[in-house]
Tab-separated table of C-alpha atoms and ligand atoms in Angstrom:
chain	number	residue	atom	x	y	z
A	1	UNK	CA	0.400	0.010	-0.530
A	2	UNK	CA	1.485	3.494	-0.731
A	3	UNK	CA	0.579	6.509	1.612
A	4	UNK	CA	-0.858	9.058	-0.276
A	5	UNK	CA	0.450	12.629	-0.733
A	6	UNK	CA	-1.293	14.628	-3.137
A	7	UNK	CA	0.101	17.244	-5.675
A	8	UNK	CA	-1.161	19.589	-7.248
A	9	UNK	CA	-0.067	21.743	-10.690
A	10	UNK	CA	-2.080	24.680	-11.508
A	11	UNK	CA	-1.705	25.965	-14.875
A	12	UNK	CA	-2.884	29.464	-16.743
A	13	UNK	CA	-5.320	30.597	-14.182
A	14	UNK	CA	-5.040	28.845	-11.412
A	15	UNK	CA	-1.656	30.056	-9.188
A	16	UNK	CA	-3.593	29.334	-5.463
A	17	UNK	CA	-5.998	26.589	-4.252
A	18	UNK	CA	-8.450	27.626	-1.838
A	19	UNK	CA	-9.084	25.070	0.526
A	20	UNK	CA	-5.640	24.410	1.731
A	21	UNK	CA	-5.208	24.630	5.541
A	22	UNK	CA	-2.184	24.885	7.747
A	23	UNK	CA	-0.632	25.995	4.945
A	24	UNK	CA	3.446	26.685	4.967
A	25	UNK	CA	5.395	27.884	1.765
A	26	UNK	CA	8.727	26.121	1.221
A	27	UNK	CA	11.143	26.714	-0.990
A	28	UNK	CA	12.757	23.154	-2.603
A	29	UNK	CA	16.561	23.360	-3.624
A	30	UNK	CA	16.897	20.861	-6.725
A	31	UNK	CA	19.650	19.869	-7.990
A	32	UNK	CA	18.322	20.667	-11.581
A	33	UNK	CA	17.636	24.496	-10.365
A	34	UNK	CA	15.185	26.459	-8.980
A	35	UNK	CA	11.439	25.368	-9.295
A	36	UNK	CA	8.225	27.407	-10.873
A	37	UNK	CA	8.042	28.972	-6.976
A	38	UNK	CA	7.713	27.608	-3.488
A	39	UNK	CA	5.631	25.266	-2.360
A	40	UNK	CA	2.891	25.508	-0.629
A	41	UNK	CA	2.219	22.737	1.651
A	42	UNK	CA	-0.591	21.870	3.804
A	43	UNK	CA	-3.238	19.506	4.021
A	44	UNK	CA	-7.151	19.839	2.779
A	45	UNK	CA	-9.409	17.275	4.565
A	46	UNK	CA	-7.131	14.579	6.611
A	47	UNK	CA	-4.908	14.499	2.709
A	48	UNK	CA	-1.775	16.106	3.207
A	49	UNK	CA	-1.562	17.994	-0.047
A	50	UNK	CA	1.659	20.549	-1.870
A	51	UNK	CA	0.361	22.971	-4.024
A	52	UNK	CA	2.894	24.600	-6.997
A	53	UNK	CA	1.793	26.993	-9.735
A	54	UNK	CA	3.475	26.086	-12.839
A	55	UNK	CA	3.907	29.303	-14.374
A	56	UNK	CA	5.401	30.882	-10.855
A	57	UNK	CA	2.429	33.709	-9.032
A	58	UNK	CA	2.423	36.388	-11.217
A	59	UNK	CA	2.405	33.618	-14.706
A	60	UNK	CA	5.883	35.429	-14.771
A	61	UNK	CA	7.091	31.926	-16.664
A	62	UNK	CA	6.886	30.414	-20.469
A	63	UNK	CA	5.966	27.072	-21.172
A	64	UNK	CA	9.395	26.552	-22.788
A	65	UNK	CA	10.942	28.544	-19.865
A	66	UNK	CA	9.664	26.387	-16.828
A	67	UNK	CA	11.974	23.909	-15.254
A	68	UNK	CA	10.206	21.153	-15.391
A	69	UNK	CA	13.237	18.744	-14.103
A	70	UNK	CA	13.247	21.057	-10.685
A	71	UNK	CA	9.506	21.600	-10.852
A	72	UNK	CA	8.935	17.136	-10.282
A	73	UNK	CA	12.288	17.150	-7.800
A	74	UNK	CA	10.647	19.028	-5.673
A	75	UNK	CA	7.752	17.921	-5.247
A	76	UNK	CA	8.926	13.990	-5.600
A	77	UNK	CA	11.269	15.590	-2.660
A	78	UNK	CA	8.072	16.916	-0.517
A	79	UNK	CA	6.689	13.056	-0.864
A	80	UNK	CA	4.308	13.570	-3.441
A	81	UNK	CA	2.651	9.994	-4.493
A	82	UNK	CA	-0.271	11.030	-6.472
A	83	UNK	CA	-0.090	14.493	-9.496
A	84	UNK	CA	-3.048	16.246	-10.682
A	85	UNK	CA	-2.307	18.567	-13.377
A	86	UNK	CA	-4.703	21.247	-13.897
A	87	UNK	CA	-3.817	22.975	-17.204
A	88	UNK	CA	-6.094	25.014	-19.741
A	89	UNK	CA	-6.012	23.991	-23.381
A	90	UNK	CA	-7.705	24.044	-26.902
A	91	UNK	CA	-10.466	22.321	-28.230
A	92	UNK	CA	-10.206	20.054	-31.451
A	93	UNK	CA	-13.319	18.899	-31.386
A	94	UNK	CA	-17.230	20.865	-31.323
A	95	UNK	CA	-17.791	18.728	-28.116
A	96	UNK	CA	-15.331	19.224	-26.320
A	97	UNK	CA	-16.875	22.848	-25.759
A	98	UNK	CA	-15.808	26.110	-23.205
A	99	UNK	CA	-15.510	25.629	-19.700
A	100	UNK	CA	-15.271	21.698	-20.425
A	101	UNK	CA	-12.839	18.868	-18.025
A	102	UNK	CA	-11.437	16.346	-19.533
A	103	UNK	CA	-9.607	13.711	-18.082
A	104	UNK	CA	-6.708	13.058	-20.902
A	105	UNK	CA	-5.028	9.693	-20.958
A	106	UNK	CA	-2.745	10.036	-24.106
A	107	UNK	CA	0.006	12.403	-24.852
A	108	UNK	CA	1.788	13.540	-27.894
A	109	UNK	CA	5.145	15.283	-27.054
A	110	UNK	CA	5.743	18.052	-30.091
A	111	UNK	CA	7.561	20.185	-27.469
A	112	UNK	CA	11.832	20.478	-28.743
A	113	UNK	CA	14.642	22.150	-26.143
A	114	UNK	CA	13.137	21.080	-23.057
A	115	UNK	CA	14.977	19.419	-20.793
A	116	UNK	CA	12.710	15.779	-21.225
A	117	UNK	CA	14.638	13.610	-18.716
A	118	UNK	CA	16.359	13.203	-15.553
A	119	UNK	CA	18.737	10.438	-17.271
A	120	UNK	CA	21.201	10.034	-19.493
A	121	UNK	CA	24.410	11.872	-17.580
A	122	UNK	CA	25.764	8.777	-16.813
A	123	UNK	CA	22.860	6.348	-16.260
A	124	UNK	CA	20.684	5.532	-19.106
A	125	UNK	CA	17.245	4.558	-18.297
A	126	UNK	CA	13.541	3.719	-20.764
A	127	UNK	CA	10.830	4.161	-18.937
A	128	UNK	CA	7.586	3.255	-20.003
A	129	UNK	CA	5.235	6.002	-21.161
A	130	UNK	CA	2.434	3.785	-22.913
A	131	UNK	CA	0.230	4.905	-20.491
A	132	UNK	CA	0.944	7.558	-19.203
A	133	UNK	CA	-1.411	8.274	-17.045
A	134	UNK	CA	-2.917	6.167	-13.526
A	135	UNK	CA	-5.862	4.531	-14.190
A	136	UNK	CA	-6.734	4.689	-10.256
A	137	UNK	CA	-6.614	8.484	-9.631
A	138	UNK	CA	-8.075	9.155	-12.683
A	139	UNK	CA	-11.066	7.265	-11.945
A	140	UNK	CA	-10.701	9.320	-8.569
A	141	UNK	CA	-10.502	12.426	-10.279
A	142	UNK	CA	-13.737	11.369	-12.103
A	143	UNK	CA	-15.517	10.202	-8.778
A	144	UNK	CA	-15.255	13.467	-7.913
A	145	UNK	CA	-16.272	15.485	-10.722
A	146	UNK	CA	-19.225	13.416	-10.587
A	147	UNK	CA	-19.645	14.204	-7.112
A	148	UNK	CA	-19.575	17.932	-7.154
A	149	UNK	CA	-21.392	17.694	-10.772
A	150	UNK	CA	-18.867	18.834	-12.661
A	151	UNK	CA	-18.660	18.041	-16.277
A	152	UNK	CA	-15.995	16.185	-17.206
A	153	UNK	CA	-15.415	13.595	-20.130
A	154	UNK	CA	-13.166	11.056	-19.629
A	155	UNK	CA	-9.636	9.829	-21.946
A	156	UNK	CA	-8.216	11.309	-24.557
A	157	UNK	CA	-5.316	12.967	-26.643
A	158	UNK	CA	-3.297	15.642	-25.710
A	159	UNK	CA	-0.820	17.119	-27.746
A	160	UNK	CA	1.825	19.506	-26.144
A	161	UNK	CA	3.245	21.661	-28.175
A	162	UNK	CA	6.555	24.289	-27.610
A	163	UNK	CA	4.459	27.300	-28.157
A	164	UNK	CA	4.488	30.274	-27.311
A	165	UNK	CA	2.262	31.931	-29.778
A	166	UNK	CA	-0.031	29.405	-30.660
A	167	UNK	CA	-0.410	26.857	-33.888
A	168	UNK	CA	-1.410	28.021	-37.619
A	169	UNK	CA	-4.574	27.410	-38.634
A	170	UNK	CA	-3.044	24.500	-40.877
A	171	UNK	CA	-1.322	23.001	-37.512
A	172	UNK	CA	-4.677	23.207	-36.202
A	173	UNK	CA	-6.356	21.379	-39.040
A	174	UNK	CA	-3.432	18.562	-39.079
A	175	UNK	CA	-3.888	18.302	-35.605
A	176	UNK	CA	-7.285	17.793	-35.204
A	177	UNK	CA	-7.289	15.443	-38.578
A	178	UNK	CA	-5.119	13.295	-36.580
A	179	UNK	CA	-7.378	12.301	-33.626
A	180	UNK	CA	-5.784	15.340	-31.058
A	181	UNK	CA	-8.350	15.996	-28.926
A	182	UNK	CA	-6.585	18.901	-27.460
A	183	UNK	CA	-4.144	20.974	-27.154
A	184	UNK	CA	-1.571	22.407	-24.480
A	185	UNK	CA	2.161	23.592	-23.800
A	186	UNK	CA	2.943	22.172	-20.770
A	187	UNK	CA	1.570	18.580	-19.905
A	188	UNK	CA	5.277	17.465	-21.906
A	189	UNK	CA	8.244	16.725	-20.304
A	190	UNK	CA	6.003	17.119	-16.490
A	191	UNK	CA	4.028	13.594	-17.261
A	192	UNK	CA	7.305	12.226	-18.661
A	193	UNK	CA	9.288	13.162	-15.733
A	194	UNK	CA	6.647	12.068	-12.970
A	195	UNK	CA	6.842	8.949	-14.391
A	196	UNK	CA	10.684	8.651	-14.564
A	197	UNK	CA	10.460	10.002	-10.645
A	198	UNK	CA	7.727	7.307	-9.992
A	199	UNK	CA	5.383	9.786	-9.000
A	200	UNK	CA	1.275	8.875	-10.479
A	201	UNK	CA	0.432	11.678	-13.047
A	202	UNK	CA	-3.173	12.870	-14.269
A	203	UNK	CA	-4.292	15.752	-16.289
A	204	UNK	CA	-7.335	18.009	-16.158
A	205	UNK	CA	-7.332	19.361	-19.128
A	206	UNK	CA	-9.985	23.048	-18.583
A	207	UNK	CA	-10.804	23.762	-21.672
A	208	UNK	CA	-10.523	27.315	-23.102
A	209	UNK	CA	-10.735	27.811	-26.447
A	210	UNK	CA	-11.395	25.747	-29.564
A	211	UNK	CA	-7.927	26.720	-31.148
A	212	UNK	CA	-8.080	27.817	-34.401
A	213	UNK	CA	-9.917	25.238	-36.334
A	214	UNK	CA	-13.631	26.183	-35.978
A	215	UNK	CA	-15.297	28.968	-38.752
A	216	UNK	CA	-18.428	30.058	-35.926
A	217	UNK	CA	-15.430	30.775	-33.700
A	218	UNK	CA	-12.376	33.699	-33.837
A	219	UNK	CA	-8.552	32.082	-33.900
A	220	UNK	CA	-7.771	31.859	-29.957
A	221	UNK	CA	-6.160	34.893	-28.054
A	222	UNK	CA	-5.108	34.888	-24.719
A	223	UNK	CA	-7.651	37.009	-23.228
A	224	UNK	CA	-9.912	34.193	-23.876
A	225	UNK	CA	-7.713	31.935	-22.736
A	226	UNK	CA	-7.774	34.216	-19.472
A	227	UNK	CA	-11.433	34.811	-19.123
A	228	UNK	CA	-12.109	30.362	-19.268
A	229	UNK	CA	-9.266	30.133	-16.996
A	230	UNK	CA	-10.899	31.971	-14.385
A	231	UNK	CA	-13.980	31.072	-14.746
A	232	UNK	CA	-12.649	27.579	-15.040
A	233	UNK	CA	-10.527	28.306	-12.062
A	234	UNK	CA	-12.914	28.132	-8.907
A	235	UNK	CA	-14.670	24.581	-10.454
A	236	UNK	CA	-11.170	23.165	-10.477
A	237	UNK	CA	-10.482	24.133	-6.945
A	238	UNK	CA	-14.278	22.514	-6.014
A	239	UNK	CA	-12.679	19.178	-7.382
A	240	UNK	CA	-9.674	19.109	-6.271
A	241	UNK	CA	-10.961	19.875	-3.051
A	242	UNK	CA	-13.528	16.990	-2.575
A	243	UNK	CA	-10.888	14.821	-4.832
A	244	UNK	CA	-8.409	15.087	-1.638
A	245	UNK	CA	-11.147	14.927	0.793
A	246	UNK	CA	-12.504	11.751	-0.431
A	247	UNK	CA	-8.753	10.624	-0.843
A	248	UNK	CA	-7.798	7.270	0.554
A	249	UNK	CA	-4.747	7.758	3.407
A	250	UNK	CA	-2.828	4.842	1.516
A	251	UNK	CA	-3.794	3.246	-1.658
A	252	UNK	CA	-3.076	0.147	-4.083
A	253	UNK	CA	0.011	-0.227	-6.502
A	254	UNK	CA	-0.792	2.083	-9.238
A	255	UNK	CA	-1.950	-0.534	-12.565
A	256	UNK	CA	-0.220	1.428	-14.912
A	257	UNK	CA	3.067	0.984	-12.460
A	258	UNK	CA	3.657	4.054	-12.610
A	259	UNK	CA	5.019	3.930	-9.422
A	260	UNK	CA	7.577	1.521	-10.019
A	261	UNK	CA	8.463	2.408	-13.781
A	262	UNK	CA	12.238	2.138	-12.669
A	263	UNK	CA	11.810	-1.324	-11.895
A	264	UNK	CA	13.585	-3.046	-15.072
A	265	UNK	CA	14.011	0.912	-16.603
A	266	UNK	CA	17.539	1.164	-15.848
A	267	UNK	CA	19.702	0.035	-18.597
A	268	UNK	CA	23.346	0.818	-17.371
A	269	UNK	CA	24.841	-1.706	-15.234
A	270	UNK	CA	25.194	-0.536	-11.272
A	271	UNK	CA	29.515	-0.342	-11.719
A	272	UNK	CA	29.331	2.017	-14.691
B	301	LIG	N1	-3.923	26.494	-23.592
B	301	LIG	C1	-5.315	27.145	-24.288
B	301	LIG	N2	-5.533	26.843	-25.219
B	301	LIG	C2	-4.156	26.891	-25.945
B	301	LIG	C3	-4.529	26.170	-27.744
B	301	LIG	N3	-4.937	26.887	-27.946
B	301	LIG	N4	-2.925	26.551	-28.319
B	301	LIG	C4	-2.308	25.730	-26.937
B	301	LIG	N5	-2.321	25.718	-25.778
B	301	LIG	C5	-3.610	26.833	-25.475
């Protein structure tokens, strides 16, 4: 059984976690550099919760400027076992409308130039990313959303672009035709690093716009993303609060083996 510590990464529009009690702020030093902000460590109900705003308070860091390794390392050092990523996203489907939350279960990584592994410098590991989202964690998020009567869809593919510019029309149509469901700029390499750190990961992708493919909607602009993300933030806080309050103190190992991802993954023999 795993003693659970719930981590929450806040994305655009989510820079704080209302409902977090007994809060202390901790700046955790990481050998990978500085995390986006101090960790806010506290509890919701009986569950220990650690919050980190991905872009830093005041939204200072662009998706390419985030130190994803430092963030995941700091959360690991704080004891996080289960990590929920709150992320604004664009939608490629009519039925995934702004305001809806999508519990994606797959990622496509189109980022480049981001440090995306803890390994490689003298020690090589290849973890599985076949099932990047923890199914039990996802099921708990779904149950919390249902209990709070928050509209969610289960499953979907999130394509992560480098940004910071939004997609061109041709790119948007390409992603749509490839069957991707939503697009964002931050879940990769975050999900990969969480897996390497043996932290179970799940995303709540909060739809803010239809990117630029939709004939009846304007191309996405920051003002629209922020307006919807702000409206989403209160709902997200309610969902996370319920998730945390209902979270078991201990739970079974992850069915996707995310909590033991390094078993058999390190290829460099120990004597090297
Ligand atoms: N985040 C929110 N909306 C987005 C979009 N359309 N493309 C990339 N990232 C986003």
